[in-house]
PDB file of N, CA and C in Angstrom:
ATOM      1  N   UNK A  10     105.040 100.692 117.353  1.00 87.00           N
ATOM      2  CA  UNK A  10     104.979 101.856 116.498  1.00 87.00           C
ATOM      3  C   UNK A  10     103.549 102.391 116.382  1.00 87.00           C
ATOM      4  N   UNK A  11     102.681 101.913 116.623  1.00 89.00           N
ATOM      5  CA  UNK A  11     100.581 102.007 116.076  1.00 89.00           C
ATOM      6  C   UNK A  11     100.721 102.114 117.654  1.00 89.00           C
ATOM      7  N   UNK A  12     100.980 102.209 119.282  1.00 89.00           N
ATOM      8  CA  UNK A  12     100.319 102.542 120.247  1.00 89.00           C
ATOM      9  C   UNK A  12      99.706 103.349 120.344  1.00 89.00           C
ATOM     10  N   UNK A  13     100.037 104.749 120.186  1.00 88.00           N
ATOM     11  CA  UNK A  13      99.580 105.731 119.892  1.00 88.00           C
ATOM     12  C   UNK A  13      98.777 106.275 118.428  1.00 88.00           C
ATOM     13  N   UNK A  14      98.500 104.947 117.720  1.00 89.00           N
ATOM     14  CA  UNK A  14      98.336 105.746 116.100  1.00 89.00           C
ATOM     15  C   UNK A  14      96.826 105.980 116.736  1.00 89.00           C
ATOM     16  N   UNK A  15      96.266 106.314 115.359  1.00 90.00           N
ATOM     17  CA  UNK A  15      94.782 106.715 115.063  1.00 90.00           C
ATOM     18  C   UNK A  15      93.771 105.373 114.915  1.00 90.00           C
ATOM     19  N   UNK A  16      92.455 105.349 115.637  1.00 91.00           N
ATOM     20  CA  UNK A  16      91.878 104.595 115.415  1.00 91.00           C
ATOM     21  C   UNK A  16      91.407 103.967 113.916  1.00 91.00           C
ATOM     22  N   UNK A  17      91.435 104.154 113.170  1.00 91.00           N
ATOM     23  CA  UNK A  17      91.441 103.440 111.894  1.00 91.00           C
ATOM     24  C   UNK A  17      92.974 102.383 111.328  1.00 91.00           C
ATOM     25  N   UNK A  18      93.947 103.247 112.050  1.00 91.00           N
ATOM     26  CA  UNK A  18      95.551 102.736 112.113  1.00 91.00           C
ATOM     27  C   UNK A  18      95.454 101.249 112.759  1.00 91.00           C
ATOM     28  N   UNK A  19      94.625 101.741 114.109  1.00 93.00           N
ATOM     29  CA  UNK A  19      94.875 100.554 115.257  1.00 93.00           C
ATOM     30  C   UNK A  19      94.308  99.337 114.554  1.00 93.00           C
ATOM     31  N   UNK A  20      93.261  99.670 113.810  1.00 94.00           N
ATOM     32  CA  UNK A  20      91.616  98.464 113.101  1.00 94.00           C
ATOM     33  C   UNK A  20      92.657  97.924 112.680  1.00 94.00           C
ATOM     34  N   UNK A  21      93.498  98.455 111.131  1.00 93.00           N
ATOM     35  CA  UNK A  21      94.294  97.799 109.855  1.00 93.00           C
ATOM     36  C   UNK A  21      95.088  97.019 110.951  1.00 93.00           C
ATOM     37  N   UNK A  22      96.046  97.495 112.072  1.00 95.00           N
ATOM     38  CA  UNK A  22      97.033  96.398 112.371  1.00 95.00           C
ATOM     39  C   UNK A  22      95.837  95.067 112.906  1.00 95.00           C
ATOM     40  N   UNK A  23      95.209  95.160 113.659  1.00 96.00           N
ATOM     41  CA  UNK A  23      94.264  94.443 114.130  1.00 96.00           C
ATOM     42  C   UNK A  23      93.956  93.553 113.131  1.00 96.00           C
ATOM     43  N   UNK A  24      93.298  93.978 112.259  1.00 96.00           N
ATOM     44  CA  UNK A  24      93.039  93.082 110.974  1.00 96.00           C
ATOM     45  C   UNK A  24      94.467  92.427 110.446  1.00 96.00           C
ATOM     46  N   UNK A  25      95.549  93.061 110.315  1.00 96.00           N
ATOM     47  CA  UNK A  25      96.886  92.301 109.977  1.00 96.00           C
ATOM     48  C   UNK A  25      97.354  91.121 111.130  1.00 96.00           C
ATOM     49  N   UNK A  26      97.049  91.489 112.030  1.00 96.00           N
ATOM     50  CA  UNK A  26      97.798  90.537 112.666  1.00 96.00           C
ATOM     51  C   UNK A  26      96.777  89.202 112.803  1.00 96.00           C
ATOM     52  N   UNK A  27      95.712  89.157 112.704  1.00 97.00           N
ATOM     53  CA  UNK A  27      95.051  88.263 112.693  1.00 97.00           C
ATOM     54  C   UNK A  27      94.901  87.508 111.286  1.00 97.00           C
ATOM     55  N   UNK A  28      95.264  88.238 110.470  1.00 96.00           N
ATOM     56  CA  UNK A  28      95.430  87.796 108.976  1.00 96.00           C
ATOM     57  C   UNK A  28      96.665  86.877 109.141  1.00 96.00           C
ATOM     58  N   UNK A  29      97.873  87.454 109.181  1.00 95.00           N
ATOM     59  CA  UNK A  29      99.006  87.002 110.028  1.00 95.00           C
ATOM     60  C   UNK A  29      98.583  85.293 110.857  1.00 95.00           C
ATOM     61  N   UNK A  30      98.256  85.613 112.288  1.00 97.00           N
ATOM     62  CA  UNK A  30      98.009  84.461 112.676  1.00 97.00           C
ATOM     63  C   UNK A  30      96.830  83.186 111.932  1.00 97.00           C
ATOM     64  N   UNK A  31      96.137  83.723 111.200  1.00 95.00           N
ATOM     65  CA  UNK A  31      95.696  82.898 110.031  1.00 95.00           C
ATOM     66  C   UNK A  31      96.261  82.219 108.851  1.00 95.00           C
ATOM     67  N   UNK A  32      97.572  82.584 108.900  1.00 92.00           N
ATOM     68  CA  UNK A  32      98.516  82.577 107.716  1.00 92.00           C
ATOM     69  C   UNK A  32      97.850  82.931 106.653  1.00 92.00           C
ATOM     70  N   UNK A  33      96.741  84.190 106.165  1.00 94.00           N
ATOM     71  CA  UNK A  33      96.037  84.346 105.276  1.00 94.00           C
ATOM     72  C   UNK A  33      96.696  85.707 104.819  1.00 94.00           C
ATOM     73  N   UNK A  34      97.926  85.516 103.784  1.00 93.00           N
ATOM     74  CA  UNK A  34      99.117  86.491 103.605  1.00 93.00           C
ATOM     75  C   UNK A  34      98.609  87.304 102.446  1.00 93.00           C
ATOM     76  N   UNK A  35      97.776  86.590 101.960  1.00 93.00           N
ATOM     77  CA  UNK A  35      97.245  88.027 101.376  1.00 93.00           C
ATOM     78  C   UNK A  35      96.286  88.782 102.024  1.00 93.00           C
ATOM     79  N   UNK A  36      95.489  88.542 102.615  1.00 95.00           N
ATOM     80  CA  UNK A  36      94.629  89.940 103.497  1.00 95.00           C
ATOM     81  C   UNK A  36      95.723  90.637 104.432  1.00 95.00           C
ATOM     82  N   UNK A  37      96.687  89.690 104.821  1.00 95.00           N
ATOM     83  CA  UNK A  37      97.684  90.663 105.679  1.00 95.00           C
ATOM     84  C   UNK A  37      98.797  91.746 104.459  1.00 95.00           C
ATOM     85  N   UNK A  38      98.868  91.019 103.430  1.00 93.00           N
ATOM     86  CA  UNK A  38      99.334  92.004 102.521  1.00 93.00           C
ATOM     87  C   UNK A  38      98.269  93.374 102.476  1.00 93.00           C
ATOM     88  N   UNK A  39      96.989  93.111 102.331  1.00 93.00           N
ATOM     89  CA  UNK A  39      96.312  94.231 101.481  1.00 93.00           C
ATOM     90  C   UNK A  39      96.029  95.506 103.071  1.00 93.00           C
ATOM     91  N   UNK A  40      95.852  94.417 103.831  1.00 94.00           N
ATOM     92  CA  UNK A  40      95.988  95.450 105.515  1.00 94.00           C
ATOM     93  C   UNK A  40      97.455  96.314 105.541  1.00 94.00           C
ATOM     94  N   UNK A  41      98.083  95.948 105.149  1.00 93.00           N
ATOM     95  CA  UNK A  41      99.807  96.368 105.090  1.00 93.00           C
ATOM     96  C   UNK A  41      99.516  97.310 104.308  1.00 93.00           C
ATOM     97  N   UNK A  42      99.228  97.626 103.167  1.00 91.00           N
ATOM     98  CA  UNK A  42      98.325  98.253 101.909  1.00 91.00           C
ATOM     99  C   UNK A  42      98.215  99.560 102.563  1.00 91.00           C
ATOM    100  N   UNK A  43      96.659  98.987 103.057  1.00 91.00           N
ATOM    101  CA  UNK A  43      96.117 100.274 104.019  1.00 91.00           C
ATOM    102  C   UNK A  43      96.732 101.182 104.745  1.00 91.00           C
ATOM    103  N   UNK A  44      97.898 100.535 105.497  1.00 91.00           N
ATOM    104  CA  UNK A  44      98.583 101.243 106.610  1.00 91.00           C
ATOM    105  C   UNK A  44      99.313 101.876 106.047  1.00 91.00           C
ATOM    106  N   UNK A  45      99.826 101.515 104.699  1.00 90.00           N
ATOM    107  CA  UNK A  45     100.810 102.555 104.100  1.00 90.00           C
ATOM    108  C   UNK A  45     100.572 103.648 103.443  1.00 90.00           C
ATOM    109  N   UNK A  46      99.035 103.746 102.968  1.00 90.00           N
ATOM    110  CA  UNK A  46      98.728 104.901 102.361  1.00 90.00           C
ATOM    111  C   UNK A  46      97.548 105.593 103.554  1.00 90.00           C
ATOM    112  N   UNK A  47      97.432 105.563 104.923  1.00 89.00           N
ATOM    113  CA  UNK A  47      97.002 106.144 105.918  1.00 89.00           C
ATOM    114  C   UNK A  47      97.640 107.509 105.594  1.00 89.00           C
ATOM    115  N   UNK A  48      96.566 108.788 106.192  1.00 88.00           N
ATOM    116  CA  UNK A  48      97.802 109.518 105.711  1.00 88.00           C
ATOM    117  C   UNK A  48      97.352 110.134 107.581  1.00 88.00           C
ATOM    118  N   UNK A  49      98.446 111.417 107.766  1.00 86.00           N
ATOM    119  CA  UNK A  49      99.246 111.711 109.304  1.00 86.00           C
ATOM    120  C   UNK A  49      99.694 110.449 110.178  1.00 86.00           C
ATOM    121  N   UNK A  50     100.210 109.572 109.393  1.00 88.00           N
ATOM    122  CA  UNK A  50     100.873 108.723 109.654  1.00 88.00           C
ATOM    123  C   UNK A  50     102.453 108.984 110.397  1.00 88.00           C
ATOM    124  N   UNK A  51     103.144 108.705 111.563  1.00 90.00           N
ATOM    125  CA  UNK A  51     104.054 108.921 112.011  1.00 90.00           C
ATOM    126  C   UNK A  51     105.263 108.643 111.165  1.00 90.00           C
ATOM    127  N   UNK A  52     106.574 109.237 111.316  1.00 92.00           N
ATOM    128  CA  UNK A  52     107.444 108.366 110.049  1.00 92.00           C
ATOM    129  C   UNK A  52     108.199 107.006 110.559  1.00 92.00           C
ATOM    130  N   UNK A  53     108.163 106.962 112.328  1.00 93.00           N
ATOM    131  CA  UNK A  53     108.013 105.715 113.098  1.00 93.00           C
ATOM    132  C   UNK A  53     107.218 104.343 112.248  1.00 93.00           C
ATOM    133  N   UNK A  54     105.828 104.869 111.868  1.00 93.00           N
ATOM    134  CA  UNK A  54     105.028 104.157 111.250  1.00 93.00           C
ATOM    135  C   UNK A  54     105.269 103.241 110.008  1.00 93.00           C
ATOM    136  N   UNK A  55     104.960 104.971 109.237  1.00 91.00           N
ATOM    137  CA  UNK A  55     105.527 104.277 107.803  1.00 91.00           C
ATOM    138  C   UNK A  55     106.593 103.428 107.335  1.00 91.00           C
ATOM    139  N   UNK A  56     107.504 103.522 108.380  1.00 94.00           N
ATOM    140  CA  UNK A  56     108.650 102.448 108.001  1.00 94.00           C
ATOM    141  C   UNK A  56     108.363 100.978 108.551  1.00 94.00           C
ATOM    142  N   UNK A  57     107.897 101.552 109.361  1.00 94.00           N
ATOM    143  CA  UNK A  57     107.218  99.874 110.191  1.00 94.00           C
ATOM    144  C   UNK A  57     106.394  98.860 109.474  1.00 94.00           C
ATOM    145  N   UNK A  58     105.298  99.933 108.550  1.00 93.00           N
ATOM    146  CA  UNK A  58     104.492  99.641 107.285  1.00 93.00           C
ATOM    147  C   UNK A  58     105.381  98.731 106.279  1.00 93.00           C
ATOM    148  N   UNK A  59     106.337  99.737 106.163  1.00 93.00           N
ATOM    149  CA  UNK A  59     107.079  99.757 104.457  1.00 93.00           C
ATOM    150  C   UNK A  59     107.767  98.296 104.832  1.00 93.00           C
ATOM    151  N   UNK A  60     108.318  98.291 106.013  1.00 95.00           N
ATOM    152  CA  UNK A  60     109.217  96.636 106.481  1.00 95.00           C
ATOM    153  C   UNK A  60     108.184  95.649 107.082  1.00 95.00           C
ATOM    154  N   UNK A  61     106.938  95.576 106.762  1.00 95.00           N
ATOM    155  CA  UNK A  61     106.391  94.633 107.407  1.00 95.00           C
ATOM    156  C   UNK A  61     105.625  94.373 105.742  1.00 95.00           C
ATOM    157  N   UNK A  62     105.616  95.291 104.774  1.00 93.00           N
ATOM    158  CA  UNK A  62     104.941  95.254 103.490  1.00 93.00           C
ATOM    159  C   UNK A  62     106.306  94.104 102.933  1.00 93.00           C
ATOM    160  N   UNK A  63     107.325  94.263 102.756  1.00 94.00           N
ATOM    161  CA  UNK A  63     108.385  93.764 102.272  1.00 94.00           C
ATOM    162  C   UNK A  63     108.292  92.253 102.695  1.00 94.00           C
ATOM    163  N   UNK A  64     108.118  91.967 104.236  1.00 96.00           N
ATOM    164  CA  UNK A  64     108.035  90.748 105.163  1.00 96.00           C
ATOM    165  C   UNK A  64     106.724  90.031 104.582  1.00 96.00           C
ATOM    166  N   UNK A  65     106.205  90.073 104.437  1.00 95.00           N
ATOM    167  CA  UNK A  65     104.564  89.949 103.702  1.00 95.00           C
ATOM    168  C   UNK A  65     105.151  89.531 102.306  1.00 95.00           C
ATOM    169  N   UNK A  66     105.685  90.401 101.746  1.00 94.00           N
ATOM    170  CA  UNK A  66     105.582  90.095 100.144  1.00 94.00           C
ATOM    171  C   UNK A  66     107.107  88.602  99.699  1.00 94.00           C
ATOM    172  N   UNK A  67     107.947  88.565 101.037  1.00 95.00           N
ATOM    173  CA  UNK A  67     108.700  86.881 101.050  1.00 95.00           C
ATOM    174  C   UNK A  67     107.698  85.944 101.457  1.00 95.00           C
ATOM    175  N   UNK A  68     106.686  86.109 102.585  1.00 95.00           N
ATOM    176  CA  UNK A  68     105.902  85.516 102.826  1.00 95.00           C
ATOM    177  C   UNK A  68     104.697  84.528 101.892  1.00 95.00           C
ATOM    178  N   UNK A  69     104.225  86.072 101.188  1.00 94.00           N
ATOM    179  CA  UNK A  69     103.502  85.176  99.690  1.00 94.00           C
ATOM    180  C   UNK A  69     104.309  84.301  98.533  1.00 94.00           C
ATOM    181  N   UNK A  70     105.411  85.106  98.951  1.00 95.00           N
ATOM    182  CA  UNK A  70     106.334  83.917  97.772  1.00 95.00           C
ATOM    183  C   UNK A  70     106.808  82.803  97.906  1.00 95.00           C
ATOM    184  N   UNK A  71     107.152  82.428  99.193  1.00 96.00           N
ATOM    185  CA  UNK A  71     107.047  81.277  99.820  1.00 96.00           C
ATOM    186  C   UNK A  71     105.607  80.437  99.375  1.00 96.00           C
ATOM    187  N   UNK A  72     104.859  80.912 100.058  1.00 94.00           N
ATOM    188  CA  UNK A  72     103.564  80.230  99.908  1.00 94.00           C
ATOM    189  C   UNK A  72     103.152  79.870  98.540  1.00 94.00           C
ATOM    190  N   UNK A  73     103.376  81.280  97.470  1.00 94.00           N
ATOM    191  CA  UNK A  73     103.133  80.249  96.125  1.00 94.00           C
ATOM    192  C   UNK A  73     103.995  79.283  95.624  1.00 94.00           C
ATOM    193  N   UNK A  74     105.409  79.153  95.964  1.00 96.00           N
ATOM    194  CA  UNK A  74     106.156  78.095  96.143  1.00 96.00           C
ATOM    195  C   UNK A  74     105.990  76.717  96.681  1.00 96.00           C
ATOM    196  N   UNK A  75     105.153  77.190  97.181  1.00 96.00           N
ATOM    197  CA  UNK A  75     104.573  75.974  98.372  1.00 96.00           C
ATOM    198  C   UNK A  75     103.245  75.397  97.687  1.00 96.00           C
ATOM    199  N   UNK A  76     102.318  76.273  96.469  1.00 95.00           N
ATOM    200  CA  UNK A  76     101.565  75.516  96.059  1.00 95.00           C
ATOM    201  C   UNK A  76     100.393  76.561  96.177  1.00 95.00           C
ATOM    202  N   UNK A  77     100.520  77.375  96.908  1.00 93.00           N
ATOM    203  CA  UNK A  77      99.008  78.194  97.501  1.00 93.00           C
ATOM    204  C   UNK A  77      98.408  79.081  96.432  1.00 93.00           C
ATOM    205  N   UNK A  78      97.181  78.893  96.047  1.00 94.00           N
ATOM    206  CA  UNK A  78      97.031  79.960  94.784  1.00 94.00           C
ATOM    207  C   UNK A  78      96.535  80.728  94.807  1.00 94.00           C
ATOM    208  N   UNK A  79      95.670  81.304  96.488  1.00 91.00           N
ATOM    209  CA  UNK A  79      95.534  82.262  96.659  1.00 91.00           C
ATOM    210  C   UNK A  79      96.995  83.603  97.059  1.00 91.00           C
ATOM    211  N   UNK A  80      97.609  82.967  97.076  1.00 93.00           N
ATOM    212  CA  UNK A  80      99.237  83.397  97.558  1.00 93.00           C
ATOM    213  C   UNK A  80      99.848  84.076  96.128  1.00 93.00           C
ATOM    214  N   UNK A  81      99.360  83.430  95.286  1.00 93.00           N
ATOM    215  CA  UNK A  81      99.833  83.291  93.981  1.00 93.00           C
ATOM    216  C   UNK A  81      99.330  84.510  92.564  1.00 93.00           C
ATOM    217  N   UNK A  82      97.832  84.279  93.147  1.00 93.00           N
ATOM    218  CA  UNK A  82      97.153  85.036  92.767  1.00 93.00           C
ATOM    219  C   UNK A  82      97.067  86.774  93.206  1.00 93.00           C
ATOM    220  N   UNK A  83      97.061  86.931  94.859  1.00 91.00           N
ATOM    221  CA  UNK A  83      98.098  88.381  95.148  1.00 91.00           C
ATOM    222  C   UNK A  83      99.141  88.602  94.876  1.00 91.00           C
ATOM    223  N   UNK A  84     100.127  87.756  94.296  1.00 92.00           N
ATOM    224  CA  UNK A  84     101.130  87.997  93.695  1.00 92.00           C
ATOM    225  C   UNK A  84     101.316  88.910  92.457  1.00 92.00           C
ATOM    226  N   UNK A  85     100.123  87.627  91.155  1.00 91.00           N
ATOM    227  CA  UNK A  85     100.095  88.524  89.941  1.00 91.00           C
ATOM    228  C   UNK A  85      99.354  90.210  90.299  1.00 91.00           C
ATOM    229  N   UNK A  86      98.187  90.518  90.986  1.00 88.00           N
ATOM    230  CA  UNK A  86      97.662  91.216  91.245  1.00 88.00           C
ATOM    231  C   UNK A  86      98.422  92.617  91.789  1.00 88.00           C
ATOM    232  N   UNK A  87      99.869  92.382  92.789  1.00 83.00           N
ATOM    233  CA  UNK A  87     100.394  92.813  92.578  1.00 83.00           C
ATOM    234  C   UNK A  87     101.552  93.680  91.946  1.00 83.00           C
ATOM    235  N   UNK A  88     101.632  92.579  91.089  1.00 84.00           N
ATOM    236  CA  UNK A  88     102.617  93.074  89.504  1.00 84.00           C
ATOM    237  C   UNK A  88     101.942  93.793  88.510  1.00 84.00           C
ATOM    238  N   UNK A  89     100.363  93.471  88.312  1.00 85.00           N
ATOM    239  CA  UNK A  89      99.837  94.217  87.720  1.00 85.00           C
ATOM    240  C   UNK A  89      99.131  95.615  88.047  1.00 85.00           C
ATOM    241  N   UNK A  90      99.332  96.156  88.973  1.00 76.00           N
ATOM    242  CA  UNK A  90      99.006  97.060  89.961  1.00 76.00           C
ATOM    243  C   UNK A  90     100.194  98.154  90.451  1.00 76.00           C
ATOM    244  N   UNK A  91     101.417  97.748  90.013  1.00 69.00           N
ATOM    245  CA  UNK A  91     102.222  98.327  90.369  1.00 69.00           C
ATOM    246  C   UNK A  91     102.338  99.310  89.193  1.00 69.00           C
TER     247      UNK A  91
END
């Protein structure tokens, strides 16, 4: 869906997926973040965003389940932010 995006588009996935392979689910949350409020964003995109934001946010919940409190801590951050 990002082959064609905009170079600032391409950075955020870049930074996500390596967040990702770090299992460091909250910087891949807050990269997910980014990509969703990019704006001339494709609508290819934004959904790709919006379902990989969702995938991310089972991800941290797992993990604070699991004990992680940085996991835990983007959690509240997110509730209070919303």
């Amino acid at each position: 869906a990002f082959n064609d995006a905009r170079p600032e588009a391409k950075d955020a996935v870049s930074r996500l997926v390596a967040a990702l392979q770090n299992k460091d689910y909250p910087a891949a949350y807050e990269e997910t973040q980014t990509l969703c409020k990019l704006p001339d964003e494709k609508q290819e995109q934004r959904e790709a965003a919006a379902r990989t934001l969702l995938t991310i946010t089972g991800l941290l919940r797992t993990a604070e389940a699991q004990g992680d409190e940085n996991a835990a801590a983007a959690l509240r951050l997110r509730q209070t932010t919303r």
